[in-house]
Coordinates of C-alpha atoms and ligand atoms in Angstrom, one line a residue:
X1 CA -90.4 55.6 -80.8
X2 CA -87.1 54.6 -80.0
X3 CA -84.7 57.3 -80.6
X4 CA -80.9 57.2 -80.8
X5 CA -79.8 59.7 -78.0
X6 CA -81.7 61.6 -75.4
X7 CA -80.6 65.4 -74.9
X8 CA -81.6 67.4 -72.4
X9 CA -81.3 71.0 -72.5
X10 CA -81.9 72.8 -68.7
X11 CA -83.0 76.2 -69.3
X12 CA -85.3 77.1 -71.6
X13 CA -84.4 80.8 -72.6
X14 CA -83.2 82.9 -75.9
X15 CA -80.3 80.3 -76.1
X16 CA -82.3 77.1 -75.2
X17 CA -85.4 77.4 -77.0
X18 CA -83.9 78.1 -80.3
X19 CA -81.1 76.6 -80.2
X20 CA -82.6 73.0 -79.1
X21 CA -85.3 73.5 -81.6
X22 CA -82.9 73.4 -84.5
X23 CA -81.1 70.6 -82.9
X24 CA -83.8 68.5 -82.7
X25 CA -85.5 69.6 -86.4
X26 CA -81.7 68.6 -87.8
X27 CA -81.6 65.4 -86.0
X28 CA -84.7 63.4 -85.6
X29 CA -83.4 60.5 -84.5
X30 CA -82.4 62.5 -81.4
X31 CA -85.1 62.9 -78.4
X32 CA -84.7 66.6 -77.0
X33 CA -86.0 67.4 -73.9
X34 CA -85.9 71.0 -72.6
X35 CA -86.0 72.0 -69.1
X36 CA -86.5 74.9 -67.3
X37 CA -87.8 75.7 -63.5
X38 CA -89.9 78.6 -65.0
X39 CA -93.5 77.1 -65.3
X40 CA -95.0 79.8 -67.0
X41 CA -91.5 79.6 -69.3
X42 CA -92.1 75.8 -70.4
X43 CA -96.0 76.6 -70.4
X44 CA -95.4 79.4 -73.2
X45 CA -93.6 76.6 -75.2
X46 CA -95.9 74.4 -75.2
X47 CA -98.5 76.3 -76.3
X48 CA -98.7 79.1 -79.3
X49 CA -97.6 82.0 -78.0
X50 CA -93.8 81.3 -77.8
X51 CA -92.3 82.8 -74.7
X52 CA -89.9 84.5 -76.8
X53 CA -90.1 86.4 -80.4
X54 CA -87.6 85.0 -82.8
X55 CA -88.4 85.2 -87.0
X56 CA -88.7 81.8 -88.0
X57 CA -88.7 79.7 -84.5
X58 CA -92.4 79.1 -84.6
X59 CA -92.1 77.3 -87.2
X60 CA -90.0 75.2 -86.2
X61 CA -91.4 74.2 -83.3
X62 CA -94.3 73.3 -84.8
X63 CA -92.3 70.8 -87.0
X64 CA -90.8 69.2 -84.2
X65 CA -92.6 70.3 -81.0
X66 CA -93.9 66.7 -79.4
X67 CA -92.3 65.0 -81.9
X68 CA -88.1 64.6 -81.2
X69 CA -89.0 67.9 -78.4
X70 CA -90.2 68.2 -75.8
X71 CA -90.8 70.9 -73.0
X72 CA -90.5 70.1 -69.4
X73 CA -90.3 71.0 -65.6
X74 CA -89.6 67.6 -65.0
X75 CA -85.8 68.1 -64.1
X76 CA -85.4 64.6 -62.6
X77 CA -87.2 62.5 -65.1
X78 CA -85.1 64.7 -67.9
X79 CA -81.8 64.5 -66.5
X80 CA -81.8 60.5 -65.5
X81 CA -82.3 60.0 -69.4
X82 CA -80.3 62.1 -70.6
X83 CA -77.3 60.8 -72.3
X84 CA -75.8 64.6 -72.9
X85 CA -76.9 68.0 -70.7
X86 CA -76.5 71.2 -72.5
X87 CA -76.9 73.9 -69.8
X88 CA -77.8 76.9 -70.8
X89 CA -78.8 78.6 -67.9
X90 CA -79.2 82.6 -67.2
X91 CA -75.8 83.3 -66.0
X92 CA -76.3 88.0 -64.8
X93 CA -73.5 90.0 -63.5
X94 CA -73.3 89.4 -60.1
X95 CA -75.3 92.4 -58.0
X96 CA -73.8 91.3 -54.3
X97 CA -71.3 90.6 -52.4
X98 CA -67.5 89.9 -53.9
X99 CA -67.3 91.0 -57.8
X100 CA -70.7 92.7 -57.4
X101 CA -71.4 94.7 -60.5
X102 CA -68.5 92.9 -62.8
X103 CA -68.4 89.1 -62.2
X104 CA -70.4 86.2 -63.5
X105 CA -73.2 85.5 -61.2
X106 CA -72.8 81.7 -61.3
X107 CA -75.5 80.0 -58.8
X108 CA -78.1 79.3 -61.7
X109 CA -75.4 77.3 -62.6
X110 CA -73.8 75.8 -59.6
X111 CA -76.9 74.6 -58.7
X112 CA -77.8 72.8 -61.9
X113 CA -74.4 71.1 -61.2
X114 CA -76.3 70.2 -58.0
X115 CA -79.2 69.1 -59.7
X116 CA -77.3 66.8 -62.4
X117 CA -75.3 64.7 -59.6
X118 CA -79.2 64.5 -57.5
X119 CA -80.4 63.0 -60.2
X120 CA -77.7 61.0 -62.1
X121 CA -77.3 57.0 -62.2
X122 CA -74.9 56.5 -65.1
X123 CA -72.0 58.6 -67.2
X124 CA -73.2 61.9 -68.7
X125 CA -71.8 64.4 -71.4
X126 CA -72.4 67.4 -69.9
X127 CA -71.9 70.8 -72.3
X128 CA -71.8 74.3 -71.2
X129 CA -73.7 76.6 -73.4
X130 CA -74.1 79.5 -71.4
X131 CA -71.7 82.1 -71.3
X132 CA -69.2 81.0 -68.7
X133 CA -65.6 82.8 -66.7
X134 CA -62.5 80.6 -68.4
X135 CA -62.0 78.1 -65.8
X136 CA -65.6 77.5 -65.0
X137 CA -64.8 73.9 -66.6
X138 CA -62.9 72.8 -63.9
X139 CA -65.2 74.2 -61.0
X140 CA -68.3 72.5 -62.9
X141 CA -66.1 69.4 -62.7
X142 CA -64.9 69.4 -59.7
X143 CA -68.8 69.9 -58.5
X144 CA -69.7 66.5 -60.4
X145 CA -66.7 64.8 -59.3
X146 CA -68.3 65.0 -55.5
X147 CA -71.1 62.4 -56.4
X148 CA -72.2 59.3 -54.2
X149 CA -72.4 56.6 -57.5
X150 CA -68.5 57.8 -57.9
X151 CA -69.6 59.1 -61.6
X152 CA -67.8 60.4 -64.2
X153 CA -68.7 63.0 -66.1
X154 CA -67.5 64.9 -69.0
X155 CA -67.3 68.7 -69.6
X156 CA -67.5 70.6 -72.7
X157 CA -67.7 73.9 -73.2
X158 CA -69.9 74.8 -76.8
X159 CA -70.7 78.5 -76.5
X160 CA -73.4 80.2 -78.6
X161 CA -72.8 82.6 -80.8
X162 CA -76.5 83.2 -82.2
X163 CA -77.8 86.9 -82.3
X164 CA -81.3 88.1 -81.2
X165 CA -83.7 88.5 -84.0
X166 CA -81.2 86.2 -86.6
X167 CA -80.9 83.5 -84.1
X168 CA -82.9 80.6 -86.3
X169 CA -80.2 81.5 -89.2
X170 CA -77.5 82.0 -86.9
X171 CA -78.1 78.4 -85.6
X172 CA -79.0 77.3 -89.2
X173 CA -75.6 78.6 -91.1
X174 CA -73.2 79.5 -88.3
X175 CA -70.0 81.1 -89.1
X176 CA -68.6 78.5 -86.7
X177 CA -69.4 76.1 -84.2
X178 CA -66.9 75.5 -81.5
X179 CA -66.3 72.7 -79.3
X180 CA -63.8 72.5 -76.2
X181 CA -63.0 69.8 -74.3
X182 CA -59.7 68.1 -72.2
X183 CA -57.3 66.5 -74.7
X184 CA -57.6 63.3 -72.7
X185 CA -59.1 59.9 -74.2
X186 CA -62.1 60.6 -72.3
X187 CA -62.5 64.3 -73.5
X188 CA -62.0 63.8 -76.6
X189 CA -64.6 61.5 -77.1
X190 CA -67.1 63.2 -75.5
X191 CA -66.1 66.5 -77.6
X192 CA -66.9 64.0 -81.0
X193 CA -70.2 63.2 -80.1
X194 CA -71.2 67.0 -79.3
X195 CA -69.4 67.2 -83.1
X196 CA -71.7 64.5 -84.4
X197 CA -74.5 66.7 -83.6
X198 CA -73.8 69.5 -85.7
X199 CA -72.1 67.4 -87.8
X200 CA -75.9 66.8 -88.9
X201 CA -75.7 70.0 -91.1
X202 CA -72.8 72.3 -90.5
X203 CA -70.1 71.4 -92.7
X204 CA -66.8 69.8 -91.0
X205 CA -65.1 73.0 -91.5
X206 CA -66.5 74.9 -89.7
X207 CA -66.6 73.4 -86.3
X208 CA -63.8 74.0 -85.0
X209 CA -62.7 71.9 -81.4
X210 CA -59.9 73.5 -79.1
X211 CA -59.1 73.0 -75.8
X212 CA -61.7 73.5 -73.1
X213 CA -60.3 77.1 -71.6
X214 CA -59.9 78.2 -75.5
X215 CA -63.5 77.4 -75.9
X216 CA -64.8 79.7 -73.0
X217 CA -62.3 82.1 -73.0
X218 CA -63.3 82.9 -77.1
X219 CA -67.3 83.2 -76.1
X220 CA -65.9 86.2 -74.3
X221 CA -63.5 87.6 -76.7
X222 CA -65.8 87.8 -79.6
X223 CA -68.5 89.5 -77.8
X224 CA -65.8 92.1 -77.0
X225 CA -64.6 92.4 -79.9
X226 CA -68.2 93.0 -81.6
X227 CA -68.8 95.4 -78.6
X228 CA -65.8 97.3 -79.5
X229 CA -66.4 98.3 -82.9
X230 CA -69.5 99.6 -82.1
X231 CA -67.8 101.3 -79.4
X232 CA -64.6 102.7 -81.6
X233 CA -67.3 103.8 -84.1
X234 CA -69.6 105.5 -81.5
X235 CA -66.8 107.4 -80.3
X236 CA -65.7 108.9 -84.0
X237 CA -69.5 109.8 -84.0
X238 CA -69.1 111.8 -81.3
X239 CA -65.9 113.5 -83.4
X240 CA -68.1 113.6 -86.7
X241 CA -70.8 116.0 -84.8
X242 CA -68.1 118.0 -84.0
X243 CA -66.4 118.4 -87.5
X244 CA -69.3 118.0 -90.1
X245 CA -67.8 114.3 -91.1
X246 CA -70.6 112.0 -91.6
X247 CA -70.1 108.6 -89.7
X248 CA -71.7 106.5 -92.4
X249 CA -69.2 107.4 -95.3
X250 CA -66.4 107.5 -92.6
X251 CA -68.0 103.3 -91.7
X252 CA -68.4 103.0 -95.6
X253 CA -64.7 104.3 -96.1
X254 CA -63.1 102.4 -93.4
X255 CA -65.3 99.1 -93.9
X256 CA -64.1 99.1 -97.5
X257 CA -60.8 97.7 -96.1
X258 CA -61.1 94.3 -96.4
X259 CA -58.8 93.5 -93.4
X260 CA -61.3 95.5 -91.4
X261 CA -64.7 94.6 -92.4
X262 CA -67.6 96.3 -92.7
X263 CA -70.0 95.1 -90.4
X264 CA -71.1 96.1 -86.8
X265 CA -70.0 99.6 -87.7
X266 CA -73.5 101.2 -87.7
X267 CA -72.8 103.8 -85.4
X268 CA -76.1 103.8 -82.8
X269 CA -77.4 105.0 -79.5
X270 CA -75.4 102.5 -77.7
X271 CA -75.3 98.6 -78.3
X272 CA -77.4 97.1 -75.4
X273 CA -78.5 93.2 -75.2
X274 CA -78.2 90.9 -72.3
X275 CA -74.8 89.9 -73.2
X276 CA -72.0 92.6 -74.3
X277 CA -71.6 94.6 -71.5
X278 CA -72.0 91.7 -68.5
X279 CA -69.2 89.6 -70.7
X280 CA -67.0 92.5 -71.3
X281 CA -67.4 93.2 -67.1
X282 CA -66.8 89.8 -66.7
X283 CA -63.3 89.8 -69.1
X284 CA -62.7 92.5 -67.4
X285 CA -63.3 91.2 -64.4
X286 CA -61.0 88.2 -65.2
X287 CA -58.1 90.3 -66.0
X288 CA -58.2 92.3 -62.7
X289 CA -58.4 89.0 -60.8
X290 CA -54.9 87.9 -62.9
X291 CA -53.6 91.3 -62.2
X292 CA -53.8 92.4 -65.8
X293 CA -54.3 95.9 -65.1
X294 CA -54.1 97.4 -68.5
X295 CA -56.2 94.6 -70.1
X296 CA -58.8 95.1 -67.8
X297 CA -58.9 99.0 -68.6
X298 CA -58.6 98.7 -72.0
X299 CA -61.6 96.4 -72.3
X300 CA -63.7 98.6 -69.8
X301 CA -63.4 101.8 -72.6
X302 CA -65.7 99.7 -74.4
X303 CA -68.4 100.0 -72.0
X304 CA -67.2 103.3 -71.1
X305 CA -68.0 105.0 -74.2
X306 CA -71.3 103.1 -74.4
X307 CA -72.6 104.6 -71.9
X308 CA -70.9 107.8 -73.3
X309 CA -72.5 107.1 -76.2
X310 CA -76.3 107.1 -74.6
X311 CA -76.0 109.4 -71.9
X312 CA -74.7 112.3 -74.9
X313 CA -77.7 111.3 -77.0
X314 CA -80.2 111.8 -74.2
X315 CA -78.4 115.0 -73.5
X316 CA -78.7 115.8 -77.1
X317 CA -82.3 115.5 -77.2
X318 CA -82.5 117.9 -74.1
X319 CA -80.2 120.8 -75.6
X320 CA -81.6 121.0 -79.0
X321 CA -85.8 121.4 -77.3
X322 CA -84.6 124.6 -76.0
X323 CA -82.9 122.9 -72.6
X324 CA -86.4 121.9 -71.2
X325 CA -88.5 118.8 -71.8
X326 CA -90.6 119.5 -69.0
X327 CA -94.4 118.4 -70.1
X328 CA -93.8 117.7 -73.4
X329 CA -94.5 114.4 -75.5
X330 CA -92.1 112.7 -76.8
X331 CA -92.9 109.6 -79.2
X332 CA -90.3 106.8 -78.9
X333 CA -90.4 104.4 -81.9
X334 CA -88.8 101.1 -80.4
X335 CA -87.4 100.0 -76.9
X336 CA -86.2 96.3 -78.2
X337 CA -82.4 96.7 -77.7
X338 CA -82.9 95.7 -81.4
X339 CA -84.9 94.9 -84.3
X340 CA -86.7 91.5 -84.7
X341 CA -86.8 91.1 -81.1
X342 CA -89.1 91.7 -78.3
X343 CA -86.2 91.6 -75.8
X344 CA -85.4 94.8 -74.0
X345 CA -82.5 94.0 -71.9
X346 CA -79.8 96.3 -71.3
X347 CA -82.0 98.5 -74.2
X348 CA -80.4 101.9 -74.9
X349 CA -84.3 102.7 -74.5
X350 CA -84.9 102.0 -71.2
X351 CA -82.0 104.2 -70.2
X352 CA -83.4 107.3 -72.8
X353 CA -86.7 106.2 -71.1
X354 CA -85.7 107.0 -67.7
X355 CA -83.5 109.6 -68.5
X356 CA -86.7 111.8 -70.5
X357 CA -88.8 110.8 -67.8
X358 CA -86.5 112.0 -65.1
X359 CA -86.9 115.4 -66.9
X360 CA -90.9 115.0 -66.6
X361 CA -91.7 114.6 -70.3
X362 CA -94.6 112.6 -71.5
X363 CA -93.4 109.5 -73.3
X364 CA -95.4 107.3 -75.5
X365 CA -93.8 104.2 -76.8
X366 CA -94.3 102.4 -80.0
X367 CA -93.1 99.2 -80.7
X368 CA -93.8 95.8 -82.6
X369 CA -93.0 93.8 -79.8
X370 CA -91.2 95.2 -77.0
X371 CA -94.6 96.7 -75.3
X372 CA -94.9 94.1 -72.5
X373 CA -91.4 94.7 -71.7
X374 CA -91.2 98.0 -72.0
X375 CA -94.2 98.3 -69.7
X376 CA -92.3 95.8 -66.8
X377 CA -89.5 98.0 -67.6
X378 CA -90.6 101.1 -66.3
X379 CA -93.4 99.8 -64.3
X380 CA -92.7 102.9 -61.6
X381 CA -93.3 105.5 -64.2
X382 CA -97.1 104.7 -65.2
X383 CA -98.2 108.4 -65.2
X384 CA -96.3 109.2 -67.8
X385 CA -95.7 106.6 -70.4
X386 CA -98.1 105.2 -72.5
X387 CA -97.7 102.5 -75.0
X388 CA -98.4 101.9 -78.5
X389 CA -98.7 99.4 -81.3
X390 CA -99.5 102.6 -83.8
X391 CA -96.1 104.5 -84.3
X392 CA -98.9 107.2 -86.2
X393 CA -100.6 107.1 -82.6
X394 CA -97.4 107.1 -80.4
X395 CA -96.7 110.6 -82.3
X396 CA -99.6 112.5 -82.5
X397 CA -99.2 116.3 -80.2
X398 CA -95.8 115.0 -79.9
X399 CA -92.5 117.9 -80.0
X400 CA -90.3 115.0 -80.9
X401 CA -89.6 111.4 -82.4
X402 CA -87.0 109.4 -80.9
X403 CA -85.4 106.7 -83.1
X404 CA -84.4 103.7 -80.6
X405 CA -85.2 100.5 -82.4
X406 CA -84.2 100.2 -86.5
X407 CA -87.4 98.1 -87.0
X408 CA -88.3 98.2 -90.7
X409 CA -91.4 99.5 -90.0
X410 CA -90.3 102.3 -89.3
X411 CA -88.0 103.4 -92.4
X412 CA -91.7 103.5 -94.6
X413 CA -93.8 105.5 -92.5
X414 CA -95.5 108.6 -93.6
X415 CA -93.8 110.6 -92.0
X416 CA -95.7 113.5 -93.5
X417 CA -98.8 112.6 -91.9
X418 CA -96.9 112.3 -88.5
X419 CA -95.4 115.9 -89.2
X420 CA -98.7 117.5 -89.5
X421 CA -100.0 116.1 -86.5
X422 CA -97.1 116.8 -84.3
X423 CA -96.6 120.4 -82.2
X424 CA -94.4 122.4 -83.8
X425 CA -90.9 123.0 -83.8
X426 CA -91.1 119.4 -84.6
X427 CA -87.7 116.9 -83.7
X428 CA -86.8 113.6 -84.8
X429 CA -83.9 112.2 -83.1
X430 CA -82.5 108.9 -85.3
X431 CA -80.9 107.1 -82.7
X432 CA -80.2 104.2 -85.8
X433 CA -79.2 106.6 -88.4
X434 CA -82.0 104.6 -90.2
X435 CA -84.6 107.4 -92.0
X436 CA -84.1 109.7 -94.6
X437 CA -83.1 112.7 -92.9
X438 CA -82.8 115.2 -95.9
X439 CA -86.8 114.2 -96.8
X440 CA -87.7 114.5 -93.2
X441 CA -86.0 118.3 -92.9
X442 CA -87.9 119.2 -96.1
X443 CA -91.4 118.1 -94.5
X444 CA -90.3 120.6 -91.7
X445 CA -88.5 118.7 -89.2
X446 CA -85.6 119.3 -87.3
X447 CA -83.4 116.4 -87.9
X448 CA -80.7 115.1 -85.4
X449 CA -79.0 112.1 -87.1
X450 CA -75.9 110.4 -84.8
X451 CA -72.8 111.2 -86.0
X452 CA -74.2 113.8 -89.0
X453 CA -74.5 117.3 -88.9
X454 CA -78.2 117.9 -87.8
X455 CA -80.2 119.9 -90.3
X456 CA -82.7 122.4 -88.4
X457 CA -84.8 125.2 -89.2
X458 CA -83.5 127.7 -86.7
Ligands
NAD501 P1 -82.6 83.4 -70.3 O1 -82.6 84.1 -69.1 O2 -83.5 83.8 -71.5 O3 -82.8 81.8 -70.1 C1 -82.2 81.1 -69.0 C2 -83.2 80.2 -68.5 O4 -82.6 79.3 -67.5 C3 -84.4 80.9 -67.7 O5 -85.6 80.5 -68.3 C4 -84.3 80.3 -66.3 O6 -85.5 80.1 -65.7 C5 -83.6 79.0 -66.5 N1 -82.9 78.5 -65.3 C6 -82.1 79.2 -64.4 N2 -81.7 78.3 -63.5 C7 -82.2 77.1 -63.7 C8 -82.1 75.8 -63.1 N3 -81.3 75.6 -62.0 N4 -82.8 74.8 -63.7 C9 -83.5 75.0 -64.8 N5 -83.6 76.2 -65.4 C10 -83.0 77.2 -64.9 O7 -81.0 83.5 -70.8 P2 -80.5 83.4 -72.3 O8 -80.6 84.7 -73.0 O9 -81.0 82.2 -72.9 O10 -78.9 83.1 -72.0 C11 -78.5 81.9 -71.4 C12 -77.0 81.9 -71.5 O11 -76.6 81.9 -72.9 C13 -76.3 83.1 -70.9 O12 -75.1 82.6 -70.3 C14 -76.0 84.0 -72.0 O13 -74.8 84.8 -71.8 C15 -75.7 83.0 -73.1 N6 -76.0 83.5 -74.5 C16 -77.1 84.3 -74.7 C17 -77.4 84.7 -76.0 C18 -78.6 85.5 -76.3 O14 -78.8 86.0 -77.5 N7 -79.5 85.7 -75.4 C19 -76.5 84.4 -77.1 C20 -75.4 83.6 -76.8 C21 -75.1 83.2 -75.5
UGA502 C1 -74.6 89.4 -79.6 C2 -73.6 88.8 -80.6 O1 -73.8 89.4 -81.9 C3 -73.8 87.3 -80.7 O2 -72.8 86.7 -81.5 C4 -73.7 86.6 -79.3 O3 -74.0 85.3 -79.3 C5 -74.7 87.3 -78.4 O4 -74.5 88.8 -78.3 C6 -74.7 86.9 -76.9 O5 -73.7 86.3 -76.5 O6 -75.7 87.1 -76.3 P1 -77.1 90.2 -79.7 O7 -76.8 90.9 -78.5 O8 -78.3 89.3 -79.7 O9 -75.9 89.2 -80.1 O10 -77.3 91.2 -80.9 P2 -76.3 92.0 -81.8 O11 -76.7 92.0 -83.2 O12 -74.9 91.7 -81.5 O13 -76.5 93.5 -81.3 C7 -76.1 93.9 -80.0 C8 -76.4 95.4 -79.8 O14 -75.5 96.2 -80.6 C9 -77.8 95.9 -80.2 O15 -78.2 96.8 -79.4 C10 -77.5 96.4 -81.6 O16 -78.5 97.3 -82.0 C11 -76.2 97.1 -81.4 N1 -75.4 97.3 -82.7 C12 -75.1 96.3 -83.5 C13 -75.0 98.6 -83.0 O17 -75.3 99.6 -82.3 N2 -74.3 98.8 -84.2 C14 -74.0 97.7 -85.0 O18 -73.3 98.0 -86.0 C15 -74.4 96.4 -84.6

């Protein structure tokens, strides 16, 4: 078949996958090829178990997989088709040298610059989709610029906004797409073709084109603004414990404000994800670099008071068994940093994990579909942790439940039946404020919600 376009996509992660598989269901007449130098990566998308969990994906890909998309580790072959490259490589906090522990670590992406002028013969559109520093534009292009058939090529940035676990209706009805680019003749008309895609089935509205360092610089700012209201509402939870406020009607109270909103004011655990705490570092990272002192502080109480926020939950836990969890089992239900996901980076569980294990309890971990993680995760601990698909099995002889992930599954348990197999005093710890914790105290548990007074029997 001859199609209209060819789009390559190089890296084939949580972004890539998805993201190119609604492209190409949307636009059939496009040919999507994604990319990625992780054979066992394109292996898993080409074949039935998807590398990554994500409601609704599978589907999709069945519609289009080998149809308009394709999966590949053939980097040359895709990029010397390609009329536009979205890159949506993995782009960590750096862990060496210069901005270690705060900046973007940007050689994943440097070197697919690399890759695109090897392999280039004629002009290419070439869109950022990973999560980039402002200015990255303008390093990317003057990367492509150094190329031996004197190229052109265009930049745009087009950052993500999807969500774990949502990311198929995320991509499906976005709030907004956006779409930077240089205001030149040139830019410009590379910015309306990346339009024309979504164009497809996002209504004109709502994508919304700016200038190129707009575009990057907002990818940024609206993961720390997300990060902080989970933050400013994790640190009133904090107060609420102290006062006998409830967080929920104080979220409920304060949400009812329509100029504040009331979502992303479930206070938690801590927020954790591979995104909001390396993009706030990296905002923050970007202010101390412009000598923006009091910016860069500012944003870093948002990660502050995460790690606040988890650190006085695990201490929590501690004080209320009596100061000691020394050989006693403790059932964690979850360790996906959050429901509908199996991903477990930057989980608040893996730090409770550690931090229970550290203090040589038993762990046993129940989740839907975090258990491969989770075991990778704490690969050193073997001895202690074992791992469950049955949440009823995760807590029998346990002294205590731990709340980490709000899957459903675990609102509708029978949480009588887990009671009478537990050692008693029994805990539960709702680390999602997500069960019903009056119900719970009257089975005979000792109930610490976040941000609630706890209800014991003591
Ligand atoms: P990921 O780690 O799941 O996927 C990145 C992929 O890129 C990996 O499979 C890796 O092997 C591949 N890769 C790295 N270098 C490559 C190269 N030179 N050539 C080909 N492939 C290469 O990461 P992700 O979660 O998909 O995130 C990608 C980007 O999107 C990041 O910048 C992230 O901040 C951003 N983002 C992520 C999310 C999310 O929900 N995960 C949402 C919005 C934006
Ligand atoms: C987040 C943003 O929501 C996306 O818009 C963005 O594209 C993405 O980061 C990214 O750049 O990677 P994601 O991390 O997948 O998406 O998931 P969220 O729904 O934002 O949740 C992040 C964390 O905050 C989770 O641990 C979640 O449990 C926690 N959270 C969320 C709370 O503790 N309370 C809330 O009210 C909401």
């Amino acid at each position: 078949m001859n199609f209209k376009k060819n789009i390559l996509c190089i890296g084939a992660g949580y972004v890539g996958g998805p993201t190119m598989a609604v492209i190409a269901a949307k636009c059939p007449e496009y040919k999507i090829t994604v990319v990625d130098i992780n054979e066992e990566r394109i292996r898993g998308w080409n074949s039935d178990q998807l590398p990554i969990f994500e409601p609704g994906l599978h589907e999709i890909i069945q519609e289009t997989r080998d149809k308009n998309l394709f999966f590949s580790i053939d980097m040359k072959k895709g990029i010397e088709e390609a009329d536009i490259i979205f890159v949506s490589v993995n782009t960590p906090t750096k862990t060496f040298g210069y901005g270690a522990g705060m900046a973007s670590d940007l050689q994943y992406w440097e070197k697919t610059a690399q890759q695109i002028i090897e392999h280039s013969e004629d002009h290419k559109i070439i869109v950022e989709k990973s999560t980039l520093p402002v200015k990255t534009a303008q390093a990317m292009e003057r990367i492509l610029k150094d190329n031996k058939n004197h190229l052109h090529f265009d930049v745009i940035s087009n950052p993500e906004f999807l969500a774990e676990g949502s990311a198929i209706k995320d991509l499906m009805e976005p709030d907004r797409v956006l779409i930077g680019s240089h205001q030149t003749e040139s830019g410009l008309k590379a910015a309306k073709e990346i339009v024309d895609i979504y164009a497809h089935w996002v209504p004109k509205e709502k994508i919304i084109t700016t200038n190129l360092w707009s575009s990057e610089l907002s990818k940024l700012v609206a993961n720390a603004f997300l990060a902080q209201r989970i933050s400013s509402i994790n640190s009133i939870s904090a107060l609420c414990e102290k006062t006998e406020a409830e967080v929920t009607e104080i979220a409920y109270a304060v949400g009812t404000d329509s100029r504040i909103g009331s979502r992303f004011l479930n206070a938690s655990l801590g927020f954790g994800g591979s995104c909001f705490k390396k993009d706030i570092l990296n905002l923050v990272y970007i202010a101390r670099s412009y000598g923006l002192v009091e910016v860069a502080d500012y944003w870093e109480a948002v990660i502050k008071i995460n790690e606040y926020q988890q650190e006085r939950f695990v201490t929590n836990i501690i004080k209320a068994m009596f100061n000691t969890i020394v050989d006693k089992k403790i059932a964690l239900l979850g360790f996906a940093f959050k429901a509908n996901t199996g991903d477990t980076r930057e989980s608040p569980g893996k730090y409770v994990a550690k931090k229970l294990l550290e203090e040589k309890a038993i762990l046993s971990i129940a989740d839907p579909q975090a258990l491969d993680n989770a075991r990778s995760d704490l690969s050193g601990f073997d001895g202690n942790v074992s791992y469950e698909m049955d949440p009823y099995h995760a807590a029998i002889d346990a002294s205590a439940i731990v709340i980490v992930t709000e899957w459903d599954v675990f609102k509708n348990l029978d949480y009588t039946r887990i009671f009478e197999r537990m050692k008693k005093p029994a805990f539960v710890f709702d680390g999602r404020n997500i069960l019903n914790h009056q119900m719970l105290f009257k089975i005979g548990f000792n109930v610490y919600p976040i941000g609630k007074p706890a209800l014991t029997h003591f």
